Coordinates of C-alpha atoms in Angstrom, one line a residue:
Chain A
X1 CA -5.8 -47.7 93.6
X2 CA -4.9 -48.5 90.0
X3 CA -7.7 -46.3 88.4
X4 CA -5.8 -43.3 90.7
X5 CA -2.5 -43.9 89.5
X6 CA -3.4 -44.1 85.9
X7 CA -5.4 -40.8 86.6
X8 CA -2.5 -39.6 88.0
X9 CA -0.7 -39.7 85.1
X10 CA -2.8 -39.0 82.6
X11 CA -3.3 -35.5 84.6
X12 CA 0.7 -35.3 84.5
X13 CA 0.7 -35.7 80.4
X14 CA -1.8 -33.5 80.1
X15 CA -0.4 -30.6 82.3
X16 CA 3.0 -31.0 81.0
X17 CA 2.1 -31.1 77.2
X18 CA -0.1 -27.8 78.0
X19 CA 3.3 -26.0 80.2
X20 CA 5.1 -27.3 76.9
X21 CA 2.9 -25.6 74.6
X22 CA 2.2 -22.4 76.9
X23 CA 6.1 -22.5 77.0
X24 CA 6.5 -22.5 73.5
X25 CA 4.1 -19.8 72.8
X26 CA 5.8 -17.8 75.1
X27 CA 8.6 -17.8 73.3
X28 CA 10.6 -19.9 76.0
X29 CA 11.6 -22.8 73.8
X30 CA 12.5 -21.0 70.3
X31 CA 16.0 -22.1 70.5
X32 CA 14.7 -25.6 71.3
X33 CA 12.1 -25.9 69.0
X34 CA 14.1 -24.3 65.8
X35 CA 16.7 -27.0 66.4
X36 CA 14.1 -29.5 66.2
X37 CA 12.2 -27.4 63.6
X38 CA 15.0 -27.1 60.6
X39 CA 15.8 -31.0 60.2
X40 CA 11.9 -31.2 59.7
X41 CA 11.5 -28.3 57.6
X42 CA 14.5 -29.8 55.3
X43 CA 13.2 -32.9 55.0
X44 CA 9.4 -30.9 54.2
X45 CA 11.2 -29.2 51.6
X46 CA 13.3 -32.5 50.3
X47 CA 9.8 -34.1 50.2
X48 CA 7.9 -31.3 48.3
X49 CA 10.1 -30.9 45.4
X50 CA 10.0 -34.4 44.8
X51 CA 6.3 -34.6 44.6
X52 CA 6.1 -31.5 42.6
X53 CA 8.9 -32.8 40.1
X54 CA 6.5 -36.2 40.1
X55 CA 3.3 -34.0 39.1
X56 CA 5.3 -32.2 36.7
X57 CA 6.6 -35.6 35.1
X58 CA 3.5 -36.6 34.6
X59 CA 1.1 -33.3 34.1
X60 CA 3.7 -31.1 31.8
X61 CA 3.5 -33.5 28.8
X62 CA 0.2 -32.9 28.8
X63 CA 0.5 -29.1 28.7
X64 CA 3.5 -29.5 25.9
X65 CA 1.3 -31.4 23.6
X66 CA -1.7 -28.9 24.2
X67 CA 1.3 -26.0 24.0
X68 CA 1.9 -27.2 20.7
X69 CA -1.4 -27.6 19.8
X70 CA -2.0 -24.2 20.7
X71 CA 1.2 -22.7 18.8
X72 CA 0.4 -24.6 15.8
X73 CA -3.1 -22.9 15.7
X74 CA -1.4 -19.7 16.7
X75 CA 1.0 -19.7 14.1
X76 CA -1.9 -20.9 11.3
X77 CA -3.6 -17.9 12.1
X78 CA -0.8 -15.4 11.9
X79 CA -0.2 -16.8 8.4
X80 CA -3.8 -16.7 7.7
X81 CA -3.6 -12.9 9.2
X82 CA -0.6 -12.2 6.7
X83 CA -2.0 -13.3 4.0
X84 CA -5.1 -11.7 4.1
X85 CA -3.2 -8.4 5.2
X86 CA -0.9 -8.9 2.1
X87 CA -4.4 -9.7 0.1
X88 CA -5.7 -6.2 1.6
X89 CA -2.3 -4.1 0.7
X90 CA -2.7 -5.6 -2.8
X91 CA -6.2 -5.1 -2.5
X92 CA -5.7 -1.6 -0.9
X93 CA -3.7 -0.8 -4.3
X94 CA -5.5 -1.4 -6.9
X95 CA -8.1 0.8 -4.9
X96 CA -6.2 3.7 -5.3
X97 CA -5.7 3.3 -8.6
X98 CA -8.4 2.9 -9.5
X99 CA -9.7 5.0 -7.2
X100 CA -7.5 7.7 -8.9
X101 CA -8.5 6.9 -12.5
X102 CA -12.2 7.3 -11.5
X103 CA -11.7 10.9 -10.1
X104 CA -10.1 11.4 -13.9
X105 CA -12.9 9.8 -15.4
X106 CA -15.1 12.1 -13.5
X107 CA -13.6 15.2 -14.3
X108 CA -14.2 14.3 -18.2
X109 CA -18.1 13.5 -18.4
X110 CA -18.0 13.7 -21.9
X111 CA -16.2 10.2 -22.2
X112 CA -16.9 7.1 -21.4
X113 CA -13.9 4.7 -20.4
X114 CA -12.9 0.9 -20.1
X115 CA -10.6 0.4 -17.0
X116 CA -8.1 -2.8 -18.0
X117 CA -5.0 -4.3 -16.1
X118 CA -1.5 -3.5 -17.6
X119 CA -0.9 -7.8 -18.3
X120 CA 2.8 -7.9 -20.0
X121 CA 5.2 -5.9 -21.9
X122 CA 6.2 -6.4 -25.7
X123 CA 9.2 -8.7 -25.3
X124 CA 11.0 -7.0 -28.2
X125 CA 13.8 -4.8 -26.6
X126 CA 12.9 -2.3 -29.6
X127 CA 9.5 -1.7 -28.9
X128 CA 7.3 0.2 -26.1
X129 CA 4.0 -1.6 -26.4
X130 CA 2.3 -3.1 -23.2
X131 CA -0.7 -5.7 -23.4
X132 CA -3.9 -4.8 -21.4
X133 CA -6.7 -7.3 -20.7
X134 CA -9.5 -5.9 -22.4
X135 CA -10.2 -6.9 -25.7
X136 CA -12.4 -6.3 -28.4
X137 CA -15.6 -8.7 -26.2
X138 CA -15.4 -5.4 -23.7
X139 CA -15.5 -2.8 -26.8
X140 CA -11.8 -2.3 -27.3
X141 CA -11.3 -1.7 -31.3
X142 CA -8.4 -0.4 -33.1
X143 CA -6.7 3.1 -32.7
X144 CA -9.0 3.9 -29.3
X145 CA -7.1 6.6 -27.2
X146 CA -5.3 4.5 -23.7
X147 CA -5.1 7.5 -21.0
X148 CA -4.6 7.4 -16.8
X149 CA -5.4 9.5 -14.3
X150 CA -2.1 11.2 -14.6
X151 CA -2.2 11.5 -18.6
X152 CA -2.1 10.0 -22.0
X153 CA -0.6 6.4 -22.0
X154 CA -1.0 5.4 -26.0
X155 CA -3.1 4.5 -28.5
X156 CA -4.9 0.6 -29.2
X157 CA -2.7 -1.0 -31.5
X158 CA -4.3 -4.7 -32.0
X159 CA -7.5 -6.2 -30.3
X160 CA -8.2 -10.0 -30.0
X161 CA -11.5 -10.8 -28.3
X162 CA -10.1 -10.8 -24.5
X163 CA -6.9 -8.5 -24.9
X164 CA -5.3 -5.4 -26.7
X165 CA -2.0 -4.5 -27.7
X166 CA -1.1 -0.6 -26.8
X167 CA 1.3 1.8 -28.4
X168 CA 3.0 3.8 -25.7
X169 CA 3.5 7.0 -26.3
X170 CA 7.2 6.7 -25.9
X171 CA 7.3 4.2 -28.4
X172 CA 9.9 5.3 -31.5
X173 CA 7.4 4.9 -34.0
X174 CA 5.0 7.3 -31.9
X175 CA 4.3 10.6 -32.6
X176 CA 1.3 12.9 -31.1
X177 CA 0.3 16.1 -31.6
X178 CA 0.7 18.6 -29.1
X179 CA -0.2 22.3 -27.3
X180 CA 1.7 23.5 -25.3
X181 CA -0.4 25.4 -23.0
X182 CA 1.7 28.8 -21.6
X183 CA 3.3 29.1 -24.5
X184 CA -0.2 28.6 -26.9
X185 CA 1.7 26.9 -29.2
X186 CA 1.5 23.3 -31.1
X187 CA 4.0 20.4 -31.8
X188 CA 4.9 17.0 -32.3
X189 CA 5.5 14.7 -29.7
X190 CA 7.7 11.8 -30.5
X191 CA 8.9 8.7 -28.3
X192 CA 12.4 7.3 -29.0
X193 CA 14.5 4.1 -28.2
X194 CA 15.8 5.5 -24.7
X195 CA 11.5 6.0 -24.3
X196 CA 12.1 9.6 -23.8
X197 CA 9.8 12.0 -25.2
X198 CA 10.3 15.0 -27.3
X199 CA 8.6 17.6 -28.6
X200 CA 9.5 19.0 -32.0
X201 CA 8.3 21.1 -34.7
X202 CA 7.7 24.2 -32.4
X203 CA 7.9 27.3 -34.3
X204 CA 11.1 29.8 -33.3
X205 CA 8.5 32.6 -32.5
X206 CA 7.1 31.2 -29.5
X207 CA 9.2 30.8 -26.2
X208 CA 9.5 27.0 -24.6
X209 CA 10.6 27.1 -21.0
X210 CA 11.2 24.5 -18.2
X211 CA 8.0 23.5 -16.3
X212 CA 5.4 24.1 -19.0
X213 CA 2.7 22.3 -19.8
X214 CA 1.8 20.2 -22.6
X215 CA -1.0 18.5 -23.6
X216 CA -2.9 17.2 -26.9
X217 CA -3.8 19.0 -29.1
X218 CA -6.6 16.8 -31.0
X219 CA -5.2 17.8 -34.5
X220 CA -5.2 15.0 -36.5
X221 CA -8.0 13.1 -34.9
X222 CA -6.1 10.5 -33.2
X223 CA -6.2 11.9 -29.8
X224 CA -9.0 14.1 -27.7
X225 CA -7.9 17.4 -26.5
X226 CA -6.2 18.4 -23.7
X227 CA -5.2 15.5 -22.2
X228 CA -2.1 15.9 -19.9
X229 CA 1.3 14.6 -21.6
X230 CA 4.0 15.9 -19.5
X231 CA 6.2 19.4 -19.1
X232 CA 8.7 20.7 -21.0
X233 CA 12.6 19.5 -19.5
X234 CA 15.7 20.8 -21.8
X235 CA 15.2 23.3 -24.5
X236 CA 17.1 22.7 -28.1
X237 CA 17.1 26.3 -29.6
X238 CA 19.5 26.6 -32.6
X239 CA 18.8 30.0 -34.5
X240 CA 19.6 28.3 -37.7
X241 CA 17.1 26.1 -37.3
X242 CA 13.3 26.4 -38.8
X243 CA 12.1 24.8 -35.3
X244 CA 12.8 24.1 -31.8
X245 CA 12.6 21.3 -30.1
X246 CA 12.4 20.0 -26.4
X247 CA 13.4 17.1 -24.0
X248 CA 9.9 16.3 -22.2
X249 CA 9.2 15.0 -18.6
X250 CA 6.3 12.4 -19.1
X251 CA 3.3 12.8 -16.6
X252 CA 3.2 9.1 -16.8
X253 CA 5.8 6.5 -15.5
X254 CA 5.8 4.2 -17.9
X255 CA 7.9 1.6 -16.4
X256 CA 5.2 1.1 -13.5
X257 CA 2.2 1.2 -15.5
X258 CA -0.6 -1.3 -13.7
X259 CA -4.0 0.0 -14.9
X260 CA -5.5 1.8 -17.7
X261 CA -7.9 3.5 -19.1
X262 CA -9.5 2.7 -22.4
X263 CA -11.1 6.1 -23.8
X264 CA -14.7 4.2 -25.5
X265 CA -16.6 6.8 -27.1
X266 CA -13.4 8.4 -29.1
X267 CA -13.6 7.8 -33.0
X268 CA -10.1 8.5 -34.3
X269 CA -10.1 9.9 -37.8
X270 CA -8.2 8.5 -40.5
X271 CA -6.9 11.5 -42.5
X272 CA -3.9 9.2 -44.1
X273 CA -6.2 9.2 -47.4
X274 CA -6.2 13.2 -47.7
X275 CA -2.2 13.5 -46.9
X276 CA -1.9 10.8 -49.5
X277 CA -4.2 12.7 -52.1
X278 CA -2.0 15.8 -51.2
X279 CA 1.1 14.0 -52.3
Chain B
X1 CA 2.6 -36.6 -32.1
X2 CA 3.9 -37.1 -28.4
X3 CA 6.6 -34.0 -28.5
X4 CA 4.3 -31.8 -30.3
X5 CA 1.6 -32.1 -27.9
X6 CA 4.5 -31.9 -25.4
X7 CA 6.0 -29.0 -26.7
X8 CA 3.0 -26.8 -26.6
X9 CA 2.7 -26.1 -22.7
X10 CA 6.4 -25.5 -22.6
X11 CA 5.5 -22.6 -25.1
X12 CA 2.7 -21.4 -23.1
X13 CA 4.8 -21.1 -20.1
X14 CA 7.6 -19.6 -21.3
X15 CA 5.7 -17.0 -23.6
X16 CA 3.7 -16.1 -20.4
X17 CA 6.6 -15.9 -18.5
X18 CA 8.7 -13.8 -21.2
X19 CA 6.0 -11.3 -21.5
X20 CA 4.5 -10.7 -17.8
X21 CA 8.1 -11.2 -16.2
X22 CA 11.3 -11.1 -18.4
X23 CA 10.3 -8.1 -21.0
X24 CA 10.5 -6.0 -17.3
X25 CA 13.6 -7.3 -15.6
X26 CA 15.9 -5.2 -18.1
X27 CA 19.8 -4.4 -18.2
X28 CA 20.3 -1.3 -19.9
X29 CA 17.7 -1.9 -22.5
X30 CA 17.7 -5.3 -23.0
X31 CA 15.6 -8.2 -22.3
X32 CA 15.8 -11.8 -22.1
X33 CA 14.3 -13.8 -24.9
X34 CA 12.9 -17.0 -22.7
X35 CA 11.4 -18.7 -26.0
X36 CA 15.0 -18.2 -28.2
X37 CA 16.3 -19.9 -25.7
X38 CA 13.6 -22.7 -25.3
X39 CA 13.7 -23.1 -28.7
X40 CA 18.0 -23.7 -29.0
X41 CA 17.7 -26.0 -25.7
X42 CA 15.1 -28.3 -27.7
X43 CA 17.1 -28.0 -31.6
X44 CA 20.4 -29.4 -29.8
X45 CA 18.9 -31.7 -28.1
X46 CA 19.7 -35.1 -30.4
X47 CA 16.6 -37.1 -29.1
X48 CA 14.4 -34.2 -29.9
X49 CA 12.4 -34.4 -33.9
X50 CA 9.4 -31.7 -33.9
X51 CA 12.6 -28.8 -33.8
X52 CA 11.2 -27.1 -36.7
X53 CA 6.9 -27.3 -35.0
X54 CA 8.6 -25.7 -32.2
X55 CA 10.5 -22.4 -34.5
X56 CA 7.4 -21.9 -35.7
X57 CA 4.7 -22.1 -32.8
X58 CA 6.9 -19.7 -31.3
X59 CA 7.0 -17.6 -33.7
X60 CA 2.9 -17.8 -34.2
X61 CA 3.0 -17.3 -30.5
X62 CA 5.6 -14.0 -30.3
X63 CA 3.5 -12.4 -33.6
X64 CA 0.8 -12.2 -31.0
X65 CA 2.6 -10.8 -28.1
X66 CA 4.9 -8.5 -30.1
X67 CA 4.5 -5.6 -32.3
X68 CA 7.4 -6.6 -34.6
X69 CA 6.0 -5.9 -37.8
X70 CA 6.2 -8.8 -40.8
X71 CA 6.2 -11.3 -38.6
X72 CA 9.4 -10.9 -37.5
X73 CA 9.6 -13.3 -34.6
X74 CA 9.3 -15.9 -37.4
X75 CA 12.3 -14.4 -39.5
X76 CA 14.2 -14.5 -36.5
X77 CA 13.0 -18.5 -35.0
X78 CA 13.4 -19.9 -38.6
X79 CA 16.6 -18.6 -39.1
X80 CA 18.2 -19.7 -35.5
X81 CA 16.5 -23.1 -36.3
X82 CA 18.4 -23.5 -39.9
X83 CA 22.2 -22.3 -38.3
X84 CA 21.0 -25.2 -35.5
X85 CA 20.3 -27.5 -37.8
X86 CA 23.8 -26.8 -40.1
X87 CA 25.9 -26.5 -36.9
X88 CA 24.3 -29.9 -35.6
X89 CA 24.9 -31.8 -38.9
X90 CA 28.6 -30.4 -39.7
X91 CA 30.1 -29.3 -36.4
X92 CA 31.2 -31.5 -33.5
X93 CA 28.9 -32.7 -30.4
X94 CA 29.5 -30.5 -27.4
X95 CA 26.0 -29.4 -26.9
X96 CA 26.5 -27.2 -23.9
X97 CA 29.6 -25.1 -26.0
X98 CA 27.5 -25.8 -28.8
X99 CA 24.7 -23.9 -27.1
X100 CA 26.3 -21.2 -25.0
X101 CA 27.7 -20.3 -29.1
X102 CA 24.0 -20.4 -30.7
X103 CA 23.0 -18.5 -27.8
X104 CA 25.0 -15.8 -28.5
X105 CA 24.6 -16.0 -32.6
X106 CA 20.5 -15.9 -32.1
X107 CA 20.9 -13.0 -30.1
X108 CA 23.0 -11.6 -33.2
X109 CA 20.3 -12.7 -35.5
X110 CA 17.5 -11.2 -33.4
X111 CA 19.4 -8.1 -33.1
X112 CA 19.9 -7.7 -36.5
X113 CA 16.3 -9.1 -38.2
X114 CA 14.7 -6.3 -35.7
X115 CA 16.5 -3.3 -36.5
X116 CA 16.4 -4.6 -40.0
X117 CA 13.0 -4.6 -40.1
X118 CA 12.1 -1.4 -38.4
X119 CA 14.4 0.1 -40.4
X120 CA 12.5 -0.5 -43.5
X121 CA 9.2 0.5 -41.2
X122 CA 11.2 3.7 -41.3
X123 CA 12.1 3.5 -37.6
X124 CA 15.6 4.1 -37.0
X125 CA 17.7 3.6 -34.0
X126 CA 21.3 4.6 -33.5
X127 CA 24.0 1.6 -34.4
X128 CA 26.1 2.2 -31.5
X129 CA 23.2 2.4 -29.0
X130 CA 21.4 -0.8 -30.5
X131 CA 24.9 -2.2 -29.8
X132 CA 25.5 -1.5 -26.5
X133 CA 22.2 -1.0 -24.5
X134 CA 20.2 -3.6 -26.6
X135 CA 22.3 -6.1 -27.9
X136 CA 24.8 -6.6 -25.3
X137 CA 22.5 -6.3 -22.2
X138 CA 20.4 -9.0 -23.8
X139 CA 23.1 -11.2 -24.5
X140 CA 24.1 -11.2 -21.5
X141 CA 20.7 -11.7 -20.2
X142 CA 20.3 -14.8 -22.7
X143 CA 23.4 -16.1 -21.6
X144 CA 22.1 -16.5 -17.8
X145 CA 18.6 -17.8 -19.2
X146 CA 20.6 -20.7 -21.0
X147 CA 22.3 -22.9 -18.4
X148 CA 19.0 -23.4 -16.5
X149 CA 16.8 -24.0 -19.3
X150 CA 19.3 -26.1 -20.8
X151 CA 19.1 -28.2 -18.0
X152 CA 15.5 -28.2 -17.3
X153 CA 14.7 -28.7 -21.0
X154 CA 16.9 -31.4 -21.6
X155 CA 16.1 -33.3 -18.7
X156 CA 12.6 -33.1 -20.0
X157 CA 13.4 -34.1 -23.6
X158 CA 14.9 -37.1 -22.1
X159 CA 12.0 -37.8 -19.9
X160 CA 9.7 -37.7 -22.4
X161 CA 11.8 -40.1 -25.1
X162 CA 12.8 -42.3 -21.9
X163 CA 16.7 -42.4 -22.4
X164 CA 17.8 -44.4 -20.5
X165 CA 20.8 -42.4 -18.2
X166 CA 23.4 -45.4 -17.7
X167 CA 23.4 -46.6 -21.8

């Protein structure tokens, strides 16, 4: 009789927990249920975000140190990075000058050159001189012709064994002979204090306009030929006067000078005896 | 033996840094003279004995770098050295006044021995534009040098003689 009444019952539970969930799943019992539901769904979410604040307390300092690992290495390679791009700019440079004053070298076969760095400038206010660092050990001697890609720079002025001394050509005590091409005519090429460049001793005859060329001349023997110098600027034209003269845009910017080239195979020829003989 | 050895890296760096730095960073047409300076900033200093080494290393040095013909850098070192060393025995002790004034003379002197010489090299320059694009800009220049080297130098000099900062 017992074992029936316990069956009994046992058949009740079951049948009303299935109407209960067959009610629920049709839809009979939402209002129920989501009362019941949102205290419990609360409490989930109270629970949750408790537990994930406790695995972040004890997982993010983890993740900070390795962060900072990681940025550290991060920022050791961009500096790495920007030196080495600085290193290839520099790099890049020097390329295209030299670059540059190989394509010049080219175009003269007949002469051979020594390429030097532009290492200091004369410290004397007075002075243009530069100091390259080439010296005689490289074949640098005296009174060898200093030219770039863009035209003639100077002239050696002293040599020790690892570095030279160069007369620009815009120093005051400078002077070069000259052609000036359209108007096939020669002069003198001095430098001044100002390093401005002027031509003078260009005979009245011949007609000096802006924008042409001039180049050496080789008279003398201190300079090859035709070797770019600059264009004419400003012409000084007095009638009363047994020459003109002429204000002269260098091909070179002397102020920014970085590399050179040392013409090797040029002899200059010392004709200072003969003018002195002359006298 | 000490200040000479001493003195000769302070003469490298400075003529290095005169030549590959201060000969470009003009005003007008003047430049800074790093190893005038150097060399006033040592003479005033009291502690200091090798003065006179110093003039002339710099001028052995300056002979190389510049183009000045008969040794002019010499001329010009020797000469600030002597007004030093008659301005320290007969004039008062302010060494900073003392040096902002020599400053200004040894640019006079500089000024002056240069075009001097190239003058007789038969280079001439005009007076008035020696005067005001040369000589002024580099005073000027020499001037701004002074105060920092004067403190550098000096707290060098006294470094290497050990004076003792609270006597």
């Amino acid at each position: 009789m017992k074992r029936i009444k316990n069956s009994w019952r046992q058949i009740v539970g079951f049948l009303l927990t299935l109407g209960f969930i067959l009610l629920a799943f049709s839809g009979y019992l939402t209002t129920m249920l989501s009362g019941l539901m949102d205290p419990m769904i609360g409490i989930q979410t109270i629970v949750s975000e408790r537990f994930s604040n406790i695995v972040t307390f004890f997982t993010i300092p983890r993740e900070v140190t390795q962060l900072q690992a990681e940025n550290q290495a991060l920022l050791e390679e961009v500096a790495l990075l920007r030196t080495e791009i600085i290193q290839l700019e520099q790099d890049l440079r020097e390329t295209a000058i030299l670059y540059s004053l190989l394509g010049f070298a080219r175009g003269r076969p007949q002469e051979t050159y020594i390429a030097a760095k532009v290492i200091g400038k004369d410290p004397s206010p007075f002075l243009q001189y530069v100091l390259i660092d080439k010296g005689s050990d490289d074949g640098v001697t005296f009174d060898m012709p200093v030219v770039t890609e863009k035209g003639l720079v100077g002239r050696i002025d002293a040599v020790t064994a690892s570095a030279a001394r160069v007369q620009l050509i815009t120093d005051p005590a400078s002077s070069v002979n000259a052609y000036v091409v359209e108007a096939d005519s020669n002069g003198l090429i001095r430098g001044s204090a100002t390093s401005d460049l002027t031509i003078d001793l260009v005979s009245q005859d011949v007609t000096l306009a802006f924008g042409q060329t001039i180049q050496t001349s080789g008279l003398g023997g201190k300079y090859p030929s035709e070797i770019m110098i600059g264009q004419v600027l400003n012409v000084n034209r007095l009638e009363n006067e047994l020459f003109q003269s002429a204000s002269i845009q260098p091909a070179e910017d002397f102020s920014s000078l970085q590399a050179v080239l040392v013409v090797a195979n040029f002899r200059p020829s010392n004709i200072s005896p003969l003018l002195e003989k002359q006298r | 033996m000490g200040e000479i050895a001493s003195i000769v890296p302070i003469l490298f760096i400075a003529g290095t840094l005169e030549v590959a730095v201060f000969s470009r960073l003009q005003i007008l047409y003047g430049t800074a003279d790093l190893l005038m300076i150097v060399l006033i900033v040592w003479s005033l200093n009291v502690n200091t004995k090798y003065s006179l080494v110093m003039a002339l290393l710099a001028g052995f040095m300056m002979s190389f770098y510049s183009a000045l013909p008969m040794y002019g850098y010499f001329l010009i070192y020797l000469s600030i050295w002597v007004f030093i060393q008659i301005l320290k025995n007969r004039i008062w002790q302010m060494p900073l006044i003392l040096m902002v004034f020599t400053t200004i003379v040894g640019t006079i002197f500089s000024t002056v021995i240069s075009y001097g010489i190239l003058f007789l090299q038969d280079v001439s320059y005009d007076l008035s534009f020696v005067v005001s694009q040369i000589f002024v800009p580099s005073m000027a220049l020499n001037l701004i040098l002074a105060y920092p080297a004067y403190s550098f130098l000096n707290d060098y000099a006294d470094w290497l003689y050990r004076v003792d900062s609270t006597k």
